[in-house]
Short mmCIF file of C-alpha atoms in Angstrom, two decimals:
data_model
loop_
_atom_site.label_atom_id
_atom_site.label_comp_id
_atom_site.label_asym_id
_atom_site.label_seq_id
_atom_site.Cartn_x
_atom_site.Cartn_y
_atom_site.Cartn_z
CA MET A 13 138.76 73.56 80.16
CA LYS A 14 136.27 70.66 78.02
CA VAL A 15 132.97 72.50 76.47
CA PRO A 16 129.53 71.02 76.78
CA SER A 17 127.85 69.12 74.43
CA ASP A 18 124.92 71.50 74.79
CA MET A 19 127.03 74.58 73.88
CA GLN A 20 127.16 76.08 70.45
CA GLY A 21 129.87 77.82 68.39
CA ARG A 22 134.21 77.63 68.69
CA SER A 23 136.34 79.63 71.11
CA LEU A 24 137.80 82.61 69.53
CA VAL A 25 141.20 82.62 71.48
CA ALA A 26 142.91 81.76 68.33
CA LEU A 27 141.61 85.08 66.90
CA LEU A 28 142.78 86.96 69.77
CA ARG A 29 146.18 84.92 69.57
CA GLY A 30 146.15 86.47 65.71
CA GLU A 31 145.87 83.14 64.71
CA SER A 32 143.72 82.47 62.15
CA PRO A 33 142.52 78.46 62.54
CA PRO A 34 142.58 77.20 58.31
CA ASP A 35 138.94 75.41 59.02
CA TRP A 36 137.26 78.88 59.95
CA ARG A 37 134.33 80.95 58.73
CA THR A 38 135.38 83.14 55.52
CA SER A 39 131.71 84.51 55.89
CA MET A 40 128.98 85.78 58.46
CA TYR A 41 125.48 86.26 58.48
CA TYR A 42 123.52 88.63 60.92
CA ARG A 43 120.68 90.42 62.20
CA TYR A 44 120.30 94.27 62.75
CA TYR A 45 116.61 94.31 65.00
CA HIS A 46 117.01 98.35 66.36
CA ASP A 47 114.85 100.37 64.04
CA PRO A 48 115.82 102.78 63.80
CA GLY A 49 119.09 101.88 66.98
CA HIS A 50 120.94 104.58 68.42
CA HIS A 51 123.05 104.97 65.24
CA ASN A 52 119.84 105.83 63.00
CA THR A 53 120.31 102.35 61.28
CA ARG A 54 117.05 100.76 60.14
CA ALA A 55 116.82 97.09 60.86
CA HIS A 56 118.22 94.95 58.77
CA TYR A 57 119.95 90.95 57.89
CA GLY A 58 123.08 91.19 56.42
CA VAL A 59 125.91 88.44 55.09
CA ARG A 60 129.63 89.59 55.08
CA THR A 61 132.73 88.19 53.60
CA GLU A 62 136.34 89.53 53.53
CA THR A 63 135.57 91.60 49.93
CA HIS A 64 132.06 91.88 49.98
CA LYS A 65 128.61 92.63 52.32
CA LEU A 66 125.46 92.17 51.19
CA ILE A 67 122.08 93.77 53.35
CA TYR A 68 118.51 93.95 52.99
CA PHE A 69 116.61 96.25 54.12
CA TRP A 70 113.30 94.03 55.29
CA LYS A 71 110.58 97.14 55.92
CA LYS A 72 112.18 98.94 52.92
CA ASP A 73 112.46 96.22 50.69
CA GLN A 74 115.51 97.00 49.22
CA TRP A 75 118.69 96.03 48.70
CA GLU A 76 122.85 97.23 49.57
CA CYS A 77 125.63 95.42 47.93
CA TYR A 78 129.33 96.82 49.30
CA ASP A 79 132.62 95.87 47.75
CA LEU A 80 134.59 96.03 50.36
CA ILE A 81 138.21 95.43 48.07
CA LYS A 82 137.25 98.92 46.06
CA ASP A 83 135.31 100.92 49.53
CA ARG A 84 136.75 99.45 52.27
CA GLU A 85 134.43 102.38 54.08
CA SER A 86 131.23 100.93 52.45
CA CYS A 87 130.00 104.62 51.57
CA THR A 88 128.97 103.75 47.58
CA ILE A 89 126.11 100.78 46.70
CA SER A 90 127.24 98.88 44.13
CA THR A 91 125.04 98.95 41.27
CA THR A 92 127.00 96.87 39.61
CA ILE A 93 126.05 93.68 41.35
CA LEU A 94 122.57 95.01 42.69
CA SER A 95 121.76 95.62 38.84
CA THR A 96 121.78 92.42 37.42
CA PRO A 97 118.71 90.36 37.12
CA ALA A 98 118.70 87.11 38.49
CA SER A 99 116.44 85.60 35.80
CA SER A 100 117.64 87.57 32.91
CA PRO A 101 119.23 85.01 30.04
CA THR A 102 122.93 84.47 30.20
#
């Protein structure tokens, strides 16, 4: 089936077959709107890669970053990443 020109995105068929297209995205942005929602999760923005998850809770002005290699269950906030100010001299 030809994809209509006004449609965005790509087919997930390859992923459902267990294939990884070589040009597939390696990160994803998302926004969770419900506050607090069914799981008592606050509204936030997030960026997820295979190795890290960065979350910003805009109502609390709070950041969380998780190292998914060391902590697959996202239980421990990575203070190493969060405690390094961007404006500090190198």
